[in-house]
mmCIF file of C-alpha atoms in Angstrom:
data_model
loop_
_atom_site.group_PDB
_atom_site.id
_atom_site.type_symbol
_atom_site.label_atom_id
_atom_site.label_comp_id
_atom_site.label_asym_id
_atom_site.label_seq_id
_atom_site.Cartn_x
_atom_site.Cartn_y
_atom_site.Cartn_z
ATOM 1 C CA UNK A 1 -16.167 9.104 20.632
ATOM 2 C CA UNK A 2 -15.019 9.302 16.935
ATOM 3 C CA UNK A 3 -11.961 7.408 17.277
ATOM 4 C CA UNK A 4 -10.466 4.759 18.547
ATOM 5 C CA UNK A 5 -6.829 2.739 19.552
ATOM 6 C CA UNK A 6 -5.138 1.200 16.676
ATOM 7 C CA UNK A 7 -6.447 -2.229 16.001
ATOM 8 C CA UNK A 8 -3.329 -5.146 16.470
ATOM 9 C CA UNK A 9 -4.316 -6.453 13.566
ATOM 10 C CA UNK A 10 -3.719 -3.211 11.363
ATOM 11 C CA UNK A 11 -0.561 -2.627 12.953
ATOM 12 C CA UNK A 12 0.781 -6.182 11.830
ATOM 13 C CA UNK A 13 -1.264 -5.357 8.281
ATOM 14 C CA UNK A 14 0.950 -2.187 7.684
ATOM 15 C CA UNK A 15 4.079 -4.470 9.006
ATOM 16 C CA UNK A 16 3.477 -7.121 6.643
ATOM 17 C CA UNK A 17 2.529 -5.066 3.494
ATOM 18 C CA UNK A 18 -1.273 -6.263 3.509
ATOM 19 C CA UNK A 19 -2.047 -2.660 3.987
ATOM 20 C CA UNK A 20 -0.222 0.851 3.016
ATOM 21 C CA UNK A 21 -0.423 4.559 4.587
ATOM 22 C CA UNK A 22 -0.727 7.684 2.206
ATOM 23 C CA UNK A 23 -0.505 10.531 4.029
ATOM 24 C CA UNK A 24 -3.460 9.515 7.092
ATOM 25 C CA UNK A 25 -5.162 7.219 4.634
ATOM 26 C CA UNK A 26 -4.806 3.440 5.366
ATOM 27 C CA UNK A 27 -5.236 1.355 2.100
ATOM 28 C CA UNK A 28 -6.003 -2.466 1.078
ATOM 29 C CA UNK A 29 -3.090 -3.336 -0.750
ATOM 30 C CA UNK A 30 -4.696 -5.958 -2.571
ATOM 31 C CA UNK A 31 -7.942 -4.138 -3.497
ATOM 32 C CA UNK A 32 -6.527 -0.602 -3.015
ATOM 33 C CA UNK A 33 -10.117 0.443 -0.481
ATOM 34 C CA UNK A 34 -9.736 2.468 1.917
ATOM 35 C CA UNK A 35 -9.790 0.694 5.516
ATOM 36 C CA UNK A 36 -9.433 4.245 7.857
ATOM 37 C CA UNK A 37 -7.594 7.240 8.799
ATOM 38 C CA UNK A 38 -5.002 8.022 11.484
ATOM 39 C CA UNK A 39 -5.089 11.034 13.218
ATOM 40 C CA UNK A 40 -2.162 12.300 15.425
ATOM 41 C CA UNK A 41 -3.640 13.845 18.979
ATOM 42 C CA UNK A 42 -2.104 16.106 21.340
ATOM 43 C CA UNK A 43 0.204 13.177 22.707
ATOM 44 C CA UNK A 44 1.812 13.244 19.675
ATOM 45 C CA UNK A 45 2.595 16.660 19.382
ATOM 46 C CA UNK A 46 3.738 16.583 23.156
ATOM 47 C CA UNK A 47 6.322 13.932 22.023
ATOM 48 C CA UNK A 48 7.623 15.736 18.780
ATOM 49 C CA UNK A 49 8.402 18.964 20.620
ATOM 50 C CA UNK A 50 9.531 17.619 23.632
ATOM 51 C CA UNK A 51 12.580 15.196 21.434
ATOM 52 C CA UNK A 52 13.197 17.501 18.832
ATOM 53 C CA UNK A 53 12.360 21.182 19.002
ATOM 54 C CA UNK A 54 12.544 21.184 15.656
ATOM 55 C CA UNK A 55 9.894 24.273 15.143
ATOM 56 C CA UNK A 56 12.403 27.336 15.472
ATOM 57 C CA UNK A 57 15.177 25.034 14.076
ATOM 58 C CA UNK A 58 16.454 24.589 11.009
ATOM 59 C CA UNK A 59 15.090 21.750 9.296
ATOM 60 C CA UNK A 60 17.266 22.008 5.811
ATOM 61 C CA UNK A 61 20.420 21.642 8.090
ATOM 62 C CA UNK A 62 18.821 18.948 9.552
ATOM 63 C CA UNK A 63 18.486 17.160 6.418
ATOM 64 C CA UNK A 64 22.127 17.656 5.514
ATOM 65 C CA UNK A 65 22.979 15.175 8.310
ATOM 66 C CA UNK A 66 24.020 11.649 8.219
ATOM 67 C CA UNK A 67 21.691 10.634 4.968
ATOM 68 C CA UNK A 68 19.322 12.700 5.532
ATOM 69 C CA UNK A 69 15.688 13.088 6.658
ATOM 70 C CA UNK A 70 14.876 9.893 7.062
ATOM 71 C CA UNK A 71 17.375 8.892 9.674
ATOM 72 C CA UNK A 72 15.683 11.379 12.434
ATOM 73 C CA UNK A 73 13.462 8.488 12.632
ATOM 74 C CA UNK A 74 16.870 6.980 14.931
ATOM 75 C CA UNK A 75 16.300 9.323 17.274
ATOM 76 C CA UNK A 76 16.518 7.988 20.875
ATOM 77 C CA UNK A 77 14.509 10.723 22.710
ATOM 78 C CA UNK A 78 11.933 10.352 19.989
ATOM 79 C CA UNK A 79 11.887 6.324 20.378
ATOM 80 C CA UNK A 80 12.144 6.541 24.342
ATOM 81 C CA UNK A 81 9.177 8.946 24.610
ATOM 82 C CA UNK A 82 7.107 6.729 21.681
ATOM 83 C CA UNK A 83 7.664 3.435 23.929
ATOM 84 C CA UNK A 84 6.337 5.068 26.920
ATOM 85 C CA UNK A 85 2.955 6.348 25.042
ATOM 86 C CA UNK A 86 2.265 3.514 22.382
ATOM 87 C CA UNK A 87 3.203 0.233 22.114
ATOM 88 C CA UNK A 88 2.753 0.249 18.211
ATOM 89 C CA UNK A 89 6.495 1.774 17.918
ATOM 90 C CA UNK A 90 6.675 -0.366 14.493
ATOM 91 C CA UNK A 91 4.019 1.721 13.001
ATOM 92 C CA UNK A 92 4.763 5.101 13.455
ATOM 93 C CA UNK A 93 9.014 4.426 12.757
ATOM 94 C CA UNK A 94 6.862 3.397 9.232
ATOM 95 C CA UNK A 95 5.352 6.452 8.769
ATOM 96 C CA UNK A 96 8.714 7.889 9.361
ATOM 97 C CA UNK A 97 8.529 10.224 12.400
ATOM 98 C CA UNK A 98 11.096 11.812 10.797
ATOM 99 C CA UNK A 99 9.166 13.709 8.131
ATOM 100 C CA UNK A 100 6.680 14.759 11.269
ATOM 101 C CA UNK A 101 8.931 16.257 12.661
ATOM 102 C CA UNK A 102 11.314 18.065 10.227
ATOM 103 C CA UNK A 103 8.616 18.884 7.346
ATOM 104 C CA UNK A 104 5.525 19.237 9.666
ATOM 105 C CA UNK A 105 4.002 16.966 7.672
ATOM 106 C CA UNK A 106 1.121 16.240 10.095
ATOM 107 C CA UNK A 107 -1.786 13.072 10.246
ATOM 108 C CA UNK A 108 -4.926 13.566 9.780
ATOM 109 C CA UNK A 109 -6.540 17.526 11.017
ATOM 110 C CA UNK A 110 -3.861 19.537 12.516
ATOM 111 C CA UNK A 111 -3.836 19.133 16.729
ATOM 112 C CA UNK A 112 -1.418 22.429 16.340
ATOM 113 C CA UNK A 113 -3.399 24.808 19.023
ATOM 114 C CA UNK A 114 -2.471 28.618 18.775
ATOM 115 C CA UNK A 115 0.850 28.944 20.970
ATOM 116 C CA UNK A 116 2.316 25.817 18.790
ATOM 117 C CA UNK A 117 1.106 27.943 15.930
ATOM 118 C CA UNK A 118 2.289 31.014 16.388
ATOM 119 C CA UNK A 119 5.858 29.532 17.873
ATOM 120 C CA UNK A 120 6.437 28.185 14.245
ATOM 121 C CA UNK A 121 5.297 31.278 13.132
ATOM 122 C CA UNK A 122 7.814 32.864 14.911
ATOM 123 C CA UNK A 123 10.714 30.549 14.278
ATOM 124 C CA UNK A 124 9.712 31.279 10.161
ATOM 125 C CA UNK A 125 10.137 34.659 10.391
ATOM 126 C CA UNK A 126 13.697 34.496 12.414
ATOM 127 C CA UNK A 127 14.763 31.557 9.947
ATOM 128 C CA UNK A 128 13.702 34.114 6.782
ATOM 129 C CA UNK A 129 15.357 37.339 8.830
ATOM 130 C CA UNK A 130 19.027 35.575 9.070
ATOM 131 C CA UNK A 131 18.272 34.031 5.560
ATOM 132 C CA UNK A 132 17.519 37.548 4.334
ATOM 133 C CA UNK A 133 20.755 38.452 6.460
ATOM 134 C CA UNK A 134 23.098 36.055 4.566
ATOM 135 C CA UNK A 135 22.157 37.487 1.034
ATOM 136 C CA UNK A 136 24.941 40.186 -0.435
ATOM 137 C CA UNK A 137 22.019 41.750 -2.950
ATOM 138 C CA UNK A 138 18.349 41.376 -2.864
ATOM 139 C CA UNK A 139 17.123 41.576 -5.940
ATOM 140 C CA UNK A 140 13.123 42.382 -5.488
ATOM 141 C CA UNK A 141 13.355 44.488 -2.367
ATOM 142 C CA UNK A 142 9.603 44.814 -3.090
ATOM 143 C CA UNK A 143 9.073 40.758 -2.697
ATOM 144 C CA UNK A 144 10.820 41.061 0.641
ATOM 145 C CA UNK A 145 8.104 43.907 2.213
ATOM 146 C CA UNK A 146 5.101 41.775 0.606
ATOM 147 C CA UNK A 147 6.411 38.341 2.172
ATOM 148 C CA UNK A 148 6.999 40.627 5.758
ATOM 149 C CA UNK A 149 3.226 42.373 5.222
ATOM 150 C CA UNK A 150 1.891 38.824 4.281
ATOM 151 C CA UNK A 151 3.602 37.217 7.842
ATOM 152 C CA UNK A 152 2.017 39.827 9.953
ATOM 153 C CA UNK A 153 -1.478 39.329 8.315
ATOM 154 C CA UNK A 154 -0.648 35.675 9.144
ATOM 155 C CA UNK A 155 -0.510 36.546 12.945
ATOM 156 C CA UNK A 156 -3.201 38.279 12.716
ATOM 157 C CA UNK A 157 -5.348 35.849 11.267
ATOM 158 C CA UNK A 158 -4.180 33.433 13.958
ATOM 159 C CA UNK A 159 -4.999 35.415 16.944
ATOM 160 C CA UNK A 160 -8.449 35.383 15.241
ATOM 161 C CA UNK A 161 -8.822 31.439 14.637
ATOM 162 C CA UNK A 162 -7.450 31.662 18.609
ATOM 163 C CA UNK A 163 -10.300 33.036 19.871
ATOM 164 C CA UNK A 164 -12.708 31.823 18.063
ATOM 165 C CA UNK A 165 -14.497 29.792 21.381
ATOM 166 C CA UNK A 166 -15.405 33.162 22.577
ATOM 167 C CA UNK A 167 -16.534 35.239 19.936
ATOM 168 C CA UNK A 168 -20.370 35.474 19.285
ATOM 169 C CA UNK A 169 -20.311 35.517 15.739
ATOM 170 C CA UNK A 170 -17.876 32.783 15.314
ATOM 171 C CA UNK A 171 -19.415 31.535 12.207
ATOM 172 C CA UNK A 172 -18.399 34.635 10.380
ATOM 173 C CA UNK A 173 -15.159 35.178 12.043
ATOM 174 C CA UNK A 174 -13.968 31.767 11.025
ATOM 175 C CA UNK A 175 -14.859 32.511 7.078
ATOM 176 C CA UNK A 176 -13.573 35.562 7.536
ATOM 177 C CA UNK A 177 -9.984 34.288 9.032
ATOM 178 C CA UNK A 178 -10.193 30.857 6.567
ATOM 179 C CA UNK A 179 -10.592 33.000 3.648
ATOM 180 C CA UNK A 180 -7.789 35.702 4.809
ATOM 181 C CA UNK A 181 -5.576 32.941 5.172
ATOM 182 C CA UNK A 182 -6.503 31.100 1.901
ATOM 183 C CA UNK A 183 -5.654 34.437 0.449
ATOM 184 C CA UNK A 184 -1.679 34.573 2.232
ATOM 185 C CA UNK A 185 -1.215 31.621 0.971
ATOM 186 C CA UNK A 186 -1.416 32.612 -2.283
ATOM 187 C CA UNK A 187 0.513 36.071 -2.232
ATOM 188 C CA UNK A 188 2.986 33.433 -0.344
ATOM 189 C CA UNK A 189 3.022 30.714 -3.435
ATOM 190 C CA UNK A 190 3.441 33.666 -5.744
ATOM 191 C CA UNK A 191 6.188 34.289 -3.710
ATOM 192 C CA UNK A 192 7.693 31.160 -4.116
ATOM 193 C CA UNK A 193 7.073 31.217 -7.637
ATOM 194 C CA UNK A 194 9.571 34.226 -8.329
ATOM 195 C CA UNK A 195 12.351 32.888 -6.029
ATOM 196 C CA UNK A 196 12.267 29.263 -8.221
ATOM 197 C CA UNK A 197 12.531 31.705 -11.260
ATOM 198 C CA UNK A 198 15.006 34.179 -9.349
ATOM 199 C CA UNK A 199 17.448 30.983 -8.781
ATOM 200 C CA UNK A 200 16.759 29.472 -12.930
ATOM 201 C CA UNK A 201 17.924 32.707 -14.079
ATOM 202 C CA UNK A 202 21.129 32.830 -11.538
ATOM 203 C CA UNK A 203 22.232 30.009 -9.562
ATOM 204 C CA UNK A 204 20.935 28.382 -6.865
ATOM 205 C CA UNK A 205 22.094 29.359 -3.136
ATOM 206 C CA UNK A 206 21.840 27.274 0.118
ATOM 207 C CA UNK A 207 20.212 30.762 1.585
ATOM 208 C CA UNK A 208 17.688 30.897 -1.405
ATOM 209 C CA UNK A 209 16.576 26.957 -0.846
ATOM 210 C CA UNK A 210 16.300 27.391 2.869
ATOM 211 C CA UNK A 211 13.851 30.363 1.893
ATOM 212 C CA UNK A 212 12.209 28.339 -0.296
ATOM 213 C CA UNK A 213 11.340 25.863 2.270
ATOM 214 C CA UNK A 214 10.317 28.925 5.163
ATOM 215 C CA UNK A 215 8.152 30.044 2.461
ATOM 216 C CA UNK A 216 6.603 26.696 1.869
ATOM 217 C CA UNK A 217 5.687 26.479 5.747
ATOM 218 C CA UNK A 218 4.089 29.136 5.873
ATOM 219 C CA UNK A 219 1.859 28.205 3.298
ATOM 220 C CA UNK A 220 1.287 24.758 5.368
ATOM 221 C CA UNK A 221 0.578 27.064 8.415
ATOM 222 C CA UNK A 222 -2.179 28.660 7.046
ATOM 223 C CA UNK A 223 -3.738 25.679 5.627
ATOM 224 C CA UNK A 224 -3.283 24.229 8.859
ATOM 225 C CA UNK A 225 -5.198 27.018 10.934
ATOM 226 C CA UNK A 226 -7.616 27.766 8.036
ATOM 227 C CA UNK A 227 -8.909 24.298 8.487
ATOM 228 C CA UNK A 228 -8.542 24.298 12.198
ATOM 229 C CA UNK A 229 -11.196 27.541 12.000
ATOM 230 C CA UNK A 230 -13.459 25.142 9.672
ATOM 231 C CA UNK A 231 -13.918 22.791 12.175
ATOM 232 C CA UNK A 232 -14.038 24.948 14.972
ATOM 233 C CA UNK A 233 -17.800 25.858 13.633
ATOM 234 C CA UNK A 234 -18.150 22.345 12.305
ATOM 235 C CA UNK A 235 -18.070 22.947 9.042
ATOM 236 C CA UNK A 236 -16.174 20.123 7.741
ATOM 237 C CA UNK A 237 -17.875 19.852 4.077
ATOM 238 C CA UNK A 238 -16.100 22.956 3.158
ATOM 239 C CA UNK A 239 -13.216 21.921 5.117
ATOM 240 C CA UNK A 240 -12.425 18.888 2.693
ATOM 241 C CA UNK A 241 -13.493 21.582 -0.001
ATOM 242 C CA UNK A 242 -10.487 23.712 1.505
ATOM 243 C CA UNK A 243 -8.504 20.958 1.590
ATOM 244 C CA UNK A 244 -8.783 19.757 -2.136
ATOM 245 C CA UNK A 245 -8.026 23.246 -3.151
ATOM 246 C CA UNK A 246 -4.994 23.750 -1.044
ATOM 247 C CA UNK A 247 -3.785 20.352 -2.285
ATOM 248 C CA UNK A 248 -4.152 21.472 -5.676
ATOM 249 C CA UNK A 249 -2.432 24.342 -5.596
ATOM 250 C CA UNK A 250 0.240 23.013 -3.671
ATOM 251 C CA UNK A 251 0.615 20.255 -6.297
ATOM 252 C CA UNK A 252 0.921 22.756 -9.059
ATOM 253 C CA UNK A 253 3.704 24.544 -6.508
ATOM 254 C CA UNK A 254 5.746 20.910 -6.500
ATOM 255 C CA UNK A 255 5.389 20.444 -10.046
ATOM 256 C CA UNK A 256 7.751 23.526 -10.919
ATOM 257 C CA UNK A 257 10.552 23.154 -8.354
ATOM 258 C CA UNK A 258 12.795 20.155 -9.280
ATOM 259 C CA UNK A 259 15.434 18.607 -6.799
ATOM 260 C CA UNK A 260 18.000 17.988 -9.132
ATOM 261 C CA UNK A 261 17.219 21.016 -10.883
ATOM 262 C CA UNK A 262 18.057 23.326 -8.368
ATOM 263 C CA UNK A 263 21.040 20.978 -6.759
ATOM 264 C CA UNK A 264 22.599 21.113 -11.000
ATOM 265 C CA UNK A 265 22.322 25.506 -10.342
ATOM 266 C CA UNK A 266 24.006 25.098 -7.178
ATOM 267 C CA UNK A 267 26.682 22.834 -8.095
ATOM 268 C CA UNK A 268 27.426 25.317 -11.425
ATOM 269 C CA UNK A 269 28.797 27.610 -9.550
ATOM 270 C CA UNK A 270 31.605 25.617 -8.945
ATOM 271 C CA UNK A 271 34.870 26.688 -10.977
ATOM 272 C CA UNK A 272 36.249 22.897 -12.038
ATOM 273 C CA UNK A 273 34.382 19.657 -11.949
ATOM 274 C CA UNK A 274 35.337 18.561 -9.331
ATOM 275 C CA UNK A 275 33.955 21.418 -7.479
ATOM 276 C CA UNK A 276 30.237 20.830 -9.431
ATOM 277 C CA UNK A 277 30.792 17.289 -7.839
ATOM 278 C CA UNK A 278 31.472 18.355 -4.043
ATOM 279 C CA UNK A 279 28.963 21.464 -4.858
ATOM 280 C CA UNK A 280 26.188 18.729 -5.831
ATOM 281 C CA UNK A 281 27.171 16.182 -2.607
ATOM 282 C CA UNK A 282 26.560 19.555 -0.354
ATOM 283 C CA UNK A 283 23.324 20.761 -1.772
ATOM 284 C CA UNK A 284 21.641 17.789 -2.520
ATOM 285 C CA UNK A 285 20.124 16.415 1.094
ATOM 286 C CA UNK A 286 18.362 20.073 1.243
ATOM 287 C CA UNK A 287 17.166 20.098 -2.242
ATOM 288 C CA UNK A 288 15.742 16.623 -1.986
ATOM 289 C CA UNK A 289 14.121 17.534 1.225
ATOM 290 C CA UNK A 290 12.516 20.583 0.308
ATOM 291 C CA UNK A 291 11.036 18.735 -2.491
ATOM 292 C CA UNK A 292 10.017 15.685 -0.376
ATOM 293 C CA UNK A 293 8.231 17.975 1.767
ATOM 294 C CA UNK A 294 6.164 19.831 -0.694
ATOM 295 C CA UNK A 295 4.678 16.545 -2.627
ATOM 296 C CA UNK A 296 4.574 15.301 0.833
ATOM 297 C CA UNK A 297 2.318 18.216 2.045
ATOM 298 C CA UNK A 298 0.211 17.133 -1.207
ATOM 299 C CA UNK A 299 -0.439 13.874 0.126
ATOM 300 C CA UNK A 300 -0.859 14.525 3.832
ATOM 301 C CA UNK A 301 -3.671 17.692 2.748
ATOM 302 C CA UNK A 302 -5.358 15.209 0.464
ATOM 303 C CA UNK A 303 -5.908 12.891 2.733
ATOM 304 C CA UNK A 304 -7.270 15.765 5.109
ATOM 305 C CA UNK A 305 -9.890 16.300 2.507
ATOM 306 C CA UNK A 306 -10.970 12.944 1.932
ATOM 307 C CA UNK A 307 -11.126 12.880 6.711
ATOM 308 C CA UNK A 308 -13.133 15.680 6.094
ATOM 309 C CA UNK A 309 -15.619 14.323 3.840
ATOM 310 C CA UNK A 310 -16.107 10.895 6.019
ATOM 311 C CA UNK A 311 -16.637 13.439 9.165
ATOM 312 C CA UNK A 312 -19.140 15.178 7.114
ATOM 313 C CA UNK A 313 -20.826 11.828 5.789
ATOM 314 C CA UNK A 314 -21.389 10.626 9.220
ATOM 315 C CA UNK A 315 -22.331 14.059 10.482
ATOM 316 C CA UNK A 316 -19.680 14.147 12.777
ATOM 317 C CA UNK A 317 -18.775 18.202 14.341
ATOM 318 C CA UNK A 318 -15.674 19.783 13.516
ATOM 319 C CA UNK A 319 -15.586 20.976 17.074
ATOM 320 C CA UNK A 320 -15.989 17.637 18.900
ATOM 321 C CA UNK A 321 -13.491 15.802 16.644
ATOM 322 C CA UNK A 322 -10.776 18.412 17.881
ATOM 323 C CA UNK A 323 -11.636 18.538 21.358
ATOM 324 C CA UNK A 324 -11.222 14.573 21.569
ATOM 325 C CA UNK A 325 -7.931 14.955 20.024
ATOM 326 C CA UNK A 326 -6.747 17.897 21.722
ATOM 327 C CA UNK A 327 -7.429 16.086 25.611
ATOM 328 C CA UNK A 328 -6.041 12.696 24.679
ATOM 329 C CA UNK A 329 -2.921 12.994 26.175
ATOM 330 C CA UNK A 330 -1.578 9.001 26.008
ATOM 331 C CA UNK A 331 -2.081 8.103 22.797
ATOM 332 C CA UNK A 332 -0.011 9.604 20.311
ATOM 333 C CA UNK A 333 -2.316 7.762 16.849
ATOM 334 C CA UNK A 334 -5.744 7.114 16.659
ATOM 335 C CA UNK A 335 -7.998 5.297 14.662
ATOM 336 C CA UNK A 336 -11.070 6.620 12.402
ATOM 337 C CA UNK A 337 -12.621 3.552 10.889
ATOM 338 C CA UNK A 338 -13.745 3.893 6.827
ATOM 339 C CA UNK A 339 -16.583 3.019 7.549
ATOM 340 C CA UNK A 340 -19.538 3.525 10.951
ATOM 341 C CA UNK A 341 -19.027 -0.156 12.707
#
């Protein structure tokens, strides 16, 4: 058994500010060490889906409610089905369930199996078909078949990383997928890339932000089954190696889009000023959102990395790890200690 429940005494830590959570990372305030990780299990993901449904939804919307993304966290099906798995309700409303749920901003290694996978898969591609739907005149109708070639390679790759268990050769089948998917995720960042640029040139659309943020899952998703392969053949050194990549690159992704930039080319379209000001009001939830998810993905993958490396430090397997946390089934957080006790 890697992990373990959450100690009392660092849920009353993270309560009282004597310790802080980045991402799955729990910190010494004082001293800034690292104390241990969290990592969700499949009880968690049993309660997100189950209150929300949030995976073929559509998150932006979401975050143009009430005031905002943070206020999910109110939910009462989420908080009913919490209370009934973990008594440390405190804790998690301070990691903001919210953001699990509506940016799939995950803790610790991904618990997402294949059918959880490919259902956001799926709900991506319908969200980017009536997105695609809504827009008068597309522009690149070249970046439209890549991103639609790039999603099926996507499902293909997952299917592999599926059935991985019974392959012979897994070893090579997981590079082989990891790599394939390292590669979408590029093609989908360049992606990205041209639709920020698309929307400095013209202005900014609800439709092209909501893209922006399908695009931006998918290039979570295949981080997220890329690593899942990784550990699947227990290679967890060059999962953390994945990881700091992936972090990087998504990093340089959240350094060019800019929330009030792209709320400031929505709101121009407006004829008057007081249009730009009800124009701005509108936008601005989803523009803040989009960008809270991306830096957000940044922290959540870097702390992957850094589980990854204390997995590989203690010679823990990839594959063992996952199993634990795919049959724990009461437990929504668990605890991996900094440090062997």
């Amino acid at each position: 058994m890697y992990l373990r429940a959450l100690p009392p005494e660092l849920i009353d830590g993270v309560g009282s500010g004597a310790f802080k959570v980045a991402g799955s990372i729990i910190k010494n305030t004082s001293n800034g060490q690292i104390v241990g990780h969290l990592q969700e299990t499949g009880a968690m993901d049993i309660v997100l889906k189950g209150a929300t449904g949030v995976a073929t939804g559509n998150p932006l919307a979401m975050a143009d409610t009430a005031a905002g993304v943070g206020t999910l966290v109110q939910n009462e099906q989420i908080k009913a089905r919490l209370t009934e798995v973990q008594s440390s309700l405190s804790l998690v409303q301070g990691m903001q369930v919210a953001n699990l749920a509506v940016a799939g901003l995950g803790i610790g290694v991904s618990i997402a199996g294949f059918a959880l996978m490919l259902k956001k898969m799926k709900g991506i591609e319908t969200q980017i078909r009536d997105i695609d739907s809504k827009i008068e005149a597309v522009t690149d109708e070249r970046r439209n078949d890549e991103l639609q070639t790039v999603m099926s390679d996507i499902r293909n790759d997952l299917t592999i990383v599926d059935t991985l268990p019974s392959r012979k050769n897994k070893a090579t089948a997981a590079e082989t997928a990891q790599r394939e998917l390292a590669r979408s995720a590029g093609r989908l960042e360049g992606v990205f890339r041209r639709d920020v640029e698309a929307m400095e040139r013209n202005h900014a659309t609800r439709e092209g932000i909501e893209r922006l943020w399908n695009v931006s899952s998918m290039i979570r998703l295949c981080h997220e089954a890329g690593q899942r392969a990784l550990f699947t053949i227990d290679d967890v050194k060059l999962a953390a190696e994945y990881s700091e990549r992936q972090a990087e690159s998504l990093l340089r992704l959240a350094e060019g889009v800019s929330a009030d930039a792209l709320t400031r080319s929505y709101a121009a379209a407006g004829g008057s000023a007081d249009d730009f000001v009800a124009r701005r009001a509108d936008i601005l939830p989803a523009s803040a959102a989009l960008h809270k998810a991306l830096t957000g993905s940044v922290t959540a993958i870097t702390a992957q990395a850094d589980l990854a490396r204390r997995l590989d430090e203690s010679g823990a397997k990839g594959s063992l790890y996952l199993k634990e946390l795919d049959e724990e089934t009461r437990e929504p957080l668990l605890f991996l200690p900094a440090t062997a006790e």
